[in-house]
XYZ file of C-alpha atoms in Angstrom:
413
model
C 2.357 -52.480 46.261
C 0.889 -50.947 43.107
C 0.846 -47.631 44.882
C 4.545 -47.875 45.710
C 5.373 -48.834 42.151
C 3.655 -45.755 40.775
C 5.490 -43.480 43.172
C 8.779 -45.093 42.262
C 8.482 -44.843 38.496
C 6.999 -41.350 38.402
C 10.248 -39.439 39.107
C 12.089 -41.783 36.772
C 9.780 -40.733 33.934
C 10.475 -37.072 34.615
C 14.227 -37.623 34.526
C 14.082 -39.452 31.216
C 11.985 -36.717 29.609
C 14.365 -33.998 30.786
C 17.362 -35.837 29.386
C 15.588 -36.257 26.065
C 14.865 -32.520 25.776
C 18.447 -31.596 26.597
C 19.810 -33.993 24.011
C 17.534 -32.484 21.384
C 18.675 -28.971 22.228
C 22.386 -29.700 21.834
C 22.402 -31.455 18.469
C 24.848 -29.543 16.206
C 25.642 -29.878 12.528
C 28.580 -28.313 10.695
C 28.505 -27.087 7.093
C 31.304 -25.493 5.057
C 30.038 -23.149 2.315
C 32.363 -21.134 0.085
C 32.400 -17.360 -0.175
C 30.763 -16.080 -3.342
C 28.898 -19.351 -3.982
C 25.209 -19.931 -3.324
C 24.582 -21.775 -0.053
C 21.383 -23.835 0.295
C 20.388 -25.831 3.373
C 17.017 -27.613 3.508
C 15.234 -28.013 6.843
C 13.476 -31.326 6.288
C 10.308 -31.939 8.245
C 10.909 -35.694 8.290
C 14.208 -35.145 10.077
C 12.538 -33.224 12.915
C 9.508 -35.498 13.291
C 11.615 -38.089 15.068
C 12.572 -35.501 17.664
C 8.987 -35.054 18.855
C 7.472 -37.505 21.377
C 4.608 -39.674 20.121
C 1.216 -38.023 20.191
C -1.086 -39.789 22.707
C -4.194 -39.397 20.555
C -4.849 -41.150 17.292
C -3.763 -39.267 14.189
C -1.371 -39.257 11.289
C 1.909 -37.883 12.611
C 3.307 -37.456 9.098
C 0.829 -34.662 8.373
C 1.565 -32.584 11.463
C 2.092 -28.897 10.598
C 5.659 -27.911 11.458
C 7.181 -24.435 11.257
C 10.746 -23.284 11.839
C 12.322 -20.272 13.486
C 15.951 -19.446 12.678
C 18.256 -16.900 14.291
C 21.918 -16.296 14.981
C 22.821 -17.485 18.446
C 22.588 -14.568 20.822
C 20.717 -12.393 18.309
C 17.045 -12.130 17.325
C 17.610 -12.539 13.577
C 19.842 -14.254 11.052
C 23.007 -12.799 9.471
C 22.419 -10.274 6.722
C 23.482 -12.597 3.915
C 21.316 -15.550 5.065
C 17.614 -15.770 4.181
C 14.880 -18.245 5.047
C 11.666 -19.305 3.311
C 8.894 -21.803 4.033
C 5.832 -21.640 1.817
C 3.383 -23.634 3.993
C 3.383 -25.464 7.312
C 3.435 -28.784 5.451
C 6.516 -27.978 3.323
C 10.211 -27.966 4.132
C 12.022 -24.807 5.127
C 15.069 -23.567 3.214
C 18.029 -21.481 4.360
C 19.863 -19.869 1.458
C 22.210 -17.013 0.700
C 25.599 -16.015 -0.632
C 28.309 -15.306 1.971
C 30.851 -12.620 1.186
C 34.598 -12.418 1.721
C 34.182 -10.474 4.969
C 32.583 -13.549 6.556
C 35.477 -15.889 5.710
C 36.906 -17.636 8.760
C 33.961 -16.713 10.987
C 31.770 -19.471 12.344
C 28.090 -18.552 12.538
C 25.917 -20.675 14.830
C 22.308 -20.682 13.626
C 19.664 -21.816 16.095
C 16.892 -23.770 14.362
C 13.732 -24.250 16.411
C 11.019 -26.530 15.029
C 7.417 -26.121 16.248
C 4.834 -28.869 15.966
C 1.619 -26.885 15.554
C -0.591 -29.801 16.586
C 1.137 -30.980 19.755
C 2.920 -27.671 20.577
C 6.180 -29.555 21.048
C 9.480 -27.936 20.093
C 12.853 -29.250 19.001
C 16.036 -27.244 18.602
C 19.128 -27.888 16.498
C 22.226 -25.797 15.969
C 23.680 -25.319 12.504
C 27.321 -24.201 12.509
C 28.248 -22.434 9.252
C 32.001 -22.253 8.595
C 32.622 -20.035 5.554
C 35.633 -21.047 3.490
C 37.680 -18.944 1.085
C 37.864 -19.738 -2.655
C 40.709 -19.328 -5.096
C 38.858 -17.164 -7.579
C 36.575 -14.809 -5.738
C 34.701 -13.161 -7.172
C 34.318 -14.642 -10.638
C 35.072 -11.897 -13.198
C 31.994 -12.350 -15.417
C 28.552 -12.383 -13.863
C 25.138 -12.660 -15.506
C 21.770 -12.297 -13.815
C 18.698 -13.960 -15.351
C 15.051 -13.297 -14.541
C 12.928 -16.474 -14.671
C 9.201 -15.751 -14.761
C 7.750 -19.232 -14.203
C 9.537 -20.115 -10.967
C 9.278 -19.408 -7.256
C 12.256 -19.221 -4.940
C 11.673 -22.550 -3.198
C 11.208 -24.269 -6.576
C 14.422 -22.799 -7.957
C 16.396 -23.755 -4.849
C 15.752 -27.455 -5.457
C 18.997 -29.131 -6.474
C 17.498 -30.767 -9.580
C 15.972 -27.545 -10.926
C 19.046 -25.452 -10.181
C 21.257 -28.096 -11.787
C 19.134 -28.091 -14.957
C 19.378 -24.301 -15.186
C 23.148 -24.262 -14.723
C 23.444 -26.977 -17.374
C 21.489 -24.857 -19.873
C 23.644 -21.808 -19.089
C 26.793 -23.878 -19.517
C 25.668 -25.014 -22.977
C 25.371 -21.439 -24.280
C 28.319 -19.964 -22.362
C 30.874 -22.818 -22.424
C 32.875 -21.757 -19.343
C 35.447 -23.805 -17.500
C 34.024 -22.789 -14.147
C 30.398 -21.876 -13.528
C 28.802 -21.196 -10.142
C 25.453 -19.975 -8.915
C 26.160 -16.833 -6.927
C 22.787 -15.728 -5.608
C 19.036 -16.251 -5.928
C 16.541 -13.492 -5.124
C 12.761 -13.443 -5.247
C 11.163 -10.897 -7.553
C 9.135 -9.660 -4.572
C 12.378 -8.494 -2.949
C 13.085 -6.414 -6.062
C 9.771 -4.579 -5.993
C 7.704 -7.127 -7.903
C 3.993 -7.632 -7.326
C 2.367 -10.628 -5.714
C 0.777 -12.638 -8.560
C -2.904 -13.420 -8.647
C -3.820 -16.985 -7.624
C -4.982 -17.854 -11.146
C -3.482 -19.720 -14.087
C -0.678 -21.055 -11.866
C 1.166 -17.721 -11.905
C 4.575 -17.531 -10.216
C 6.368 -14.781 -8.343
C 9.478 -14.888 -10.498
C 13.077 -15.238 -9.392
C 16.437 -13.619 -10.207
C 19.365 -16.029 -10.561
C 22.928 -14.699 -10.713
C 25.671 -16.940 -12.094
C 29.378 -16.324 -12.504
C 31.959 -17.701 -14.927
C 35.636 -17.341 -15.702
C 35.311 -16.677 -19.465
C 33.805 -13.695 -21.330
C 30.149 -13.689 -22.296
C 29.139 -15.704 -25.333
C 27.758 -14.165 -28.516
C 24.291 -15.427 -27.646
C 24.258 -13.471 -24.391
C 25.596 -10.408 -26.187
C 22.608 -10.428 -28.531
C 20.568 -8.743 -25.816
C 22.757 -5.635 -26.083
C 22.118 -5.175 -29.819
C 20.220 -1.977 -30.797
C 17.442 -3.992 -32.434
C 16.707 -5.992 -29.286
C 17.023 -2.906 -27.103
C 14.398 -1.206 -29.266
C 12.076 -4.190 -28.948
C 12.527 -4.163 -25.173
C 11.681 -0.455 -25.018
C 8.467 -1.253 -26.913
C 7.688 -4.082 -24.436
C 8.210 -6.719 -27.110
C 10.045 -10.021 -26.737
C 13.579 -9.767 -28.168
C 14.822 -12.320 -30.673
C 17.503 -14.419 -28.922
C 18.932 -17.401 -30.773
C 19.684 -19.431 -27.630
C 16.280 -18.971 -26.009
C 15.265 -22.452 -27.165
C 17.848 -23.909 -24.760
C 15.720 -22.660 -21.843
C 12.200 -22.536 -23.274
C 11.350 -26.136 -22.414
C 11.635 -25.546 -18.643
C 12.507 -21.905 -17.951
C 10.769 -18.786 -19.285
C 13.457 -16.118 -19.242
C 12.739 -12.414 -19.616
C 15.670 -11.406 -21.804
C 14.910 -7.708 -21.392
C 15.822 -7.966 -17.690
C 19.105 -9.830 -18.102
C 22.137 -8.116 -16.608
C 25.721 -8.712 -17.793
C 28.504 -7.426 -15.526
C 32.229 -7.507 -16.217
C 33.902 -6.932 -12.863
C 37.215 -6.084 -14.513
C 35.626 -3.006 -16.094
C 33.733 -1.877 -13.029
C 35.268 1.234 -11.534
C 35.457 0.844 -7.761
C 33.931 3.630 -5.732
C 35.769 4.504 -2.569
C 33.916 6.296 0.164
C 36.166 8.575 2.166
C 35.274 8.562 5.802
C 36.481 11.172 8.253
C 39.116 10.278 10.793
C 37.286 9.055 13.883
C 39.948 10.539 16.140
C 40.796 9.493 19.648
C 37.316 10.011 21.054
C 38.501 12.676 23.534
C 36.870 16.093 23.422
C 39.204 19.062 22.921
C 40.091 21.087 26.006
C 38.093 24.300 26.442
C 39.617 25.438 29.705
C 38.217 25.363 33.177
C 34.465 25.177 33.565
C 32.958 28.226 35.216
C 29.408 27.637 36.432
C 26.989 30.593 36.534
C 26.960 32.681 39.681
C 24.257 32.101 42.278
C 23.721 35.868 42.665
C 22.211 36.314 39.213
C 18.802 37.936 39.158
C 15.957 35.700 38.197
C 14.058 36.584 35.071
C 10.500 37.879 35.432
C 8.074 36.140 33.083
C 4.948 38.044 34.191
C 5.019 40.454 31.238
C 5.437 37.585 28.799
C 2.504 35.842 30.434
C 0.294 38.927 30.067
C 1.205 39.393 26.416
C 0.527 35.736 25.725
C -2.982 36.030 27.173
C -3.859 39.637 26.264
C -3.318 39.480 22.511
C -5.538 36.414 21.847
C -8.170 37.760 24.269
C -8.300 41.135 22.505
C -8.661 39.512 19.097
C -11.430 37.244 20.397
C -13.257 40.235 21.951
C -13.155 42.226 18.693
C -14.498 39.272 16.760
C -17.261 38.858 19.356
C -18.406 42.485 18.953
C -18.363 42.250 15.159
C -20.444 39.091 15.248
C -22.906 40.603 17.748
C -23.341 43.763 15.668
C -23.934 41.701 12.528
C -26.528 39.456 14.137
C -28.394 41.980 16.336
C -28.108 45.377 14.635
C -28.288 44.475 10.970
C -32.038 43.725 10.884
C -34.235 43.811 7.768
C -35.988 47.135 6.915
C -39.661 47.956 7.456
C -40.382 47.944 3.702
C -39.003 44.453 3.358
C -41.078 43.284 6.293
C -44.294 44.783 4.830
C -43.590 43.180 1.470
C -43.009 39.868 3.155
C -46.258 40.272 5.111
C -48.289 40.983 1.955
C -46.910 37.850 0.350
C -47.913 35.807 3.360
C -51.396 37.359 3.361
C -51.951 36.527 -0.313
C -50.774 32.974 0.277
C -53.271 32.551 3.106
C -56.122 33.864 0.903
C -55.271 31.412 -1.857
C -55.221 28.525 0.616
C -58.624 29.530 2.012
C -60.081 29.793 -1.526
C -58.914 26.300 -2.356
C -60.867 24.998 0.636
C -64.136 26.822 -0.194
C -64.933 27.697 -3.827
C -68.201 29.565 -2.936
C -66.661 32.600 -1.258
C -66.084 35.920 -3.006
C -62.936 36.676 -4.949
C -60.060 38.238 -3.040
C -59.161 41.826 -3.765
C -55.771 40.793 -5.083
C -57.431 39.003 -8.039
C -59.771 41.839 -9.170
C -58.748 44.175 -12.032
C -57.424 47.566 -10.981
C -57.848 49.375 -14.329
C -60.685 49.346 -16.853
C -59.503 47.247 -19.802
C -61.192 49.666 -22.314
C -60.949 53.192 -20.944
C -57.951 52.718 -18.695
C -59.679 54.409 -15.788
C -59.220 53.234 -12.241
C -62.045 50.944 -11.200
C -63.611 51.989 -7.900
C -63.146 49.507 -5.105
C -65.882 46.942 -4.834
C -67.207 45.276 -1.778
C -65.630 41.843 -1.509
C -68.997 40.282 -0.691
C -70.718 41.562 -3.883
C -69.641 38.643 -6.035
C -72.396 38.942 -8.693
C -71.778 42.681 -9.297
C -68.105 42.005 -9.778
C -68.809 39.320 -12.334
C -71.192 41.609 -14.268
C -68.674 44.484 -14.467
C -65.911 42.234 -15.648
C -68.177 40.576 -18.241
C -69.443 43.947 -19.523
C -65.901 45.253 -19.871
C -64.851 42.237 -21.895
C -67.938 42.502 -24.182
C -67.361 46.235 -24.829
C -63.718 45.603 -25.649
C -64.707 42.879 -28.126
C -67.262 45.238 -29.895
C -64.651 47.966 -30.253
C -62.260 45.482 -31.794
C -64.892 44.399 -34.379
C -65.745 48.023 -35.341
C -62.074 48.890 -35.767
C -61.603 45.914 -38.026
C -64.639 46.876 -40.180
C -63.374 50.448 -40.601
C -60.024 49.174 -41.803
C -61.745 47.081 -44.435
C -63.724 50.152 -45.698
C -60.586 52.227 -46.025
C -58.871 49.450 -47.933
C -61.770 49.144 -50.394
C -61.882 52.909 -51.078
C -58.210 52.970 -51.915
C -58.646 50.170 -54.408
C -61.407 52.026 -56.293
């Protein structure tokens, strides 16, 4: 009986699991953002944890790493206006962007696939985005702020974004104020900050209003503040204290745009036409009786010219290496140098042998006459002649000095 029970419940378990997966794949959610207004949708990890089956092993399911993949249904990526960010596998994902007027009335189905990196389970939801039109689109006055001490996911939080819009409303005093777009500084060419001192990437926040810019915002355009910005100095803005407690704004990078004064640029495109090629008459194919072209001469020229150049270079190199030898005089001179070097090496080994001929004097140091060649073995005779020559030269030098002294004394008397 236990065996029959197992066989009976086994297919039932498979059916239940299949139904559960299908129900998870067809869960849809509809949202209705407005064109020209920032859209933010948070993909909460806690919401998707209930979609995964319980893990059979012991462990804390709340700390499972979960990542998300988002794409437009039927396409590999999201729409151009929609962006996605998730800092770590243990943080929530965020879809954000600003839809334009060309997307009004079009429903975009975004497939959201959640991956549990511990159990390798997946869950899929569909997010249907229905973009609605607004009465005043776009808002005529737009200002873009650069906040240095924030990241994108931090600025997208509803509390932080609400605090920033409240500070902007205090200095601008508009009747209608909306956040239009948020962009990371990395998408504008900024550098990734070093992981020290809690540095942030920075974020650009664009807001729009229905009233002209306040005097505080206009202070950035003054010549004095423009000069300070060119010198990389902080400009003096009276309303900076409204933001300083929570937001560090770079006032040199603020951008004020009045859409009413912007001159539209129209790009003229050529008429696409009907797509039918103009008629050129009846097609006449080439005749089959045409003579074929002979490429043999081209082949010979292609091979002959490089071969001739290579042959000339070969002969020049052979003549330089084989025929341009060193002369006999240079060889004899080189041989004498080698012979003298060998004699010096042999003398250093044995100090008792006679002096080499290359070290003996050629001329008499006193008379200047050529000294007759001596036998290399007669070492004592050679020493005596050299010593006698040096002694005679020293006596002549003393006599010449004495004669000079006598002449000097006679002149004095």
